[in-house]
Amino acid sequence: MEEEILVKLNKIEQQNEKIKKRLWWVNFFSALRVVFVLVPLILAVIYLPALINNLLKKYQELVPQSSLNNNINLPDFNNWQDLFNK
């Protein structure tokens, strides 16, 4: 009777060790997911708008202003007050 209980306890301890190892791997891969997925996404949200803005400025310098306007009076978007005065 006591031997059966000890055998069952040993099996339970072995199962606990397996579960601990699996949990360690789960934690490890979730940390990897944070590093390789979330960090680049956060950096993209922070830095992409500035990069796109710089690219658009370079494009605007390449395109002649007369072809952009076509005799239409567009508001100056750099001066936000012009947007509300019209």
CSV table of C-alpha atoms in Angstrom, one decimal:
chain,number,residue,atom,x,y,z
A,1,MET,CA,0.0,0.0,0.0
A,2,GLU,CA,2.7,2.5,1.0
A,3,GLU,CA,4.8,1.5,-2.0
A,4,GLU,CA,1.9,2.2,-4.4
A,5,ILE,CA,1.5,5.6,-2.8
A,6,LEU,CA,5.2,6.3,-3.2
A,7,VAL,CA,5.1,5.2,-6.8
A,8,LYS,CA,2.2,7.5,-7.5
A,9,LEU,CA,3.9,10.4,-5.7
A,10,ASN,CA,7.0,9.8,-7.9
A,11,LYS,CA,4.9,9.9,-11.0
A,12,ILE,CA,3.3,13.1,-9.9
A,13,GLU,CA,6.7,14.7,-9.2
A,14,GLN,CA,7.9,13.6,-12.6
A,15,GLN,CA,4.8,15.1,-14.2
A,16,ASN,CA,5.4,18.3,-12.3
A,17,GLU,CA,9.0,18.5,-13.5
A,18,LYS,CA,7.8,18.0,-17.1
A,19,ILE,CA,5.2,20.8,-16.7
A,20,LYS,CA,7.8,23.1,-15.2
A,21,LYS,CA,10.1,22.6,-18.2
A,22,ARG,CA,7.2,23.1,-20.6
A,23,LEU,CA,6.2,26.3,-18.8
A,24,TRP,CA,9.8,27.5,-19.0
A,25,TRP,CA,9.8,27.0,-22.8
A,26,VAL,CA,6.4,28.8,-23.1
A,27,ASN,CA,7.8,31.8,-21.2
A,28,PHE,CA,10.9,31.7,-23.3
A,29,PHE,CA,9.0,31.8,-26.6
A,30,SER,CA,6.6,34.4,-25.4
A,31,ALA,CA,9.6,36.6,-24.5
A,32,LEU,CA,10.9,36.0,-28.0
A,33,ARG,CA,7.6,37.0,-29.5
A,34,VAL,CA,7.7,40.2,-27.6
A,35,VAL,CA,11.3,41.0,-28.8
A,36,PHE,CA,10.8,40.0,-32.4
A,37,VAL,CA,7.2,41.2,-33.0
A,38,LEU,CA,6.1,43.9,-30.5
A,39,VAL,CA,9.4,45.8,-30.4
A,40,PRO,CA,9.6,46.3,-34.2
A,41,LEU,CA,5.9,47.3,-34.3
A,42,ILE,CA,6.4,49.9,-31.6
A,43,LEU,CA,9.5,51.2,-33.3
A,44,ALA,CA,7.7,51.4,-36.6
A,45,VAL,CA,4.8,53.4,-35.1
A,46,ILE,CA,7.3,55.8,-33.6
A,47,TYR,CA,9.7,56.3,-36.5
A,48,LEU,CA,7.8,55.6,-39.7
A,49,PRO,CA,5.8,58.9,-39.7
A,50,ALA,CA,9.0,60.9,-39.5
A,51,LEU,CA,10.7,58.9,-42.3
A,52,ILE,CA,7.6,59.2,-44.5
A,53,ASN,CA,7.5,62.9,-43.9
A,54,ASN,CA,11.1,63.3,-44.9
A,55,LEU,CA,10.5,61.3,-48.1
A,56,LEU,CA,7.5,63.4,-49.0
A,57,LYS,CA,9.6,66.6,-48.5
A,58,LYS,CA,12.2,65.3,-50.9
A,59,TYR,CA,9.5,64.4,-53.4
A,60,GLN,CA,8.0,67.9,-53.1
A,61,GLU,CA,11.4,69.4,-53.8
A,62,LEU,CA,11.7,67.3,-57.0
A,63,VAL,CA,8.3,68.2,-58.4
A,64,PRO,CA,8.0,71.8,-59.7
A,65,GLN,CA,5.5,73.8,-57.7
A,66,SER,CA,3.7,75.1,-60.8
A,67,SER,CA,2.7,71.6,-61.8
A,68,LEU,CA,1.3,71.0,-58.3
A,69,ASN,CA,-0.8,74.1,-58.1
A,70,ASN,CA,-2.3,74.3,-61.6
A,71,ASN,CA,-3.6,77.8,-60.8
A,72,ILE,CA,-5.6,76.6,-57.8
A,73,ASN,CA,-5.2,78.5,-54.6
A,74,LEU,CA,-4.4,75.8,-52.1
A,75,PRO,CA,-4.0,76.6,-48.4
A,76,ASP,CA,-0.6,76.5,-46.8
A,77,PHE,CA,-0.7,73.4,-44.7
A,78,ASN,CA,2.4,74.4,-42.9
A,79,ASN,CA,0.5,77.3,-41.4
A,80,TRP,CA,-2.5,75.7,-39.6
A,81,GLN,CA,-4.2,79.1,-39.1
A,82,ASP,CA,-4.8,79.3,-42.9
A,83,LEU,CA,-6.9,76.2,-42.7
A,84,PHE,CA,-9.4,77.9,-40.4
A,85,ASN,CA,-9.4,81.4,-41.9
A,86,LYS,CA,-10.9,80.3,-45.3
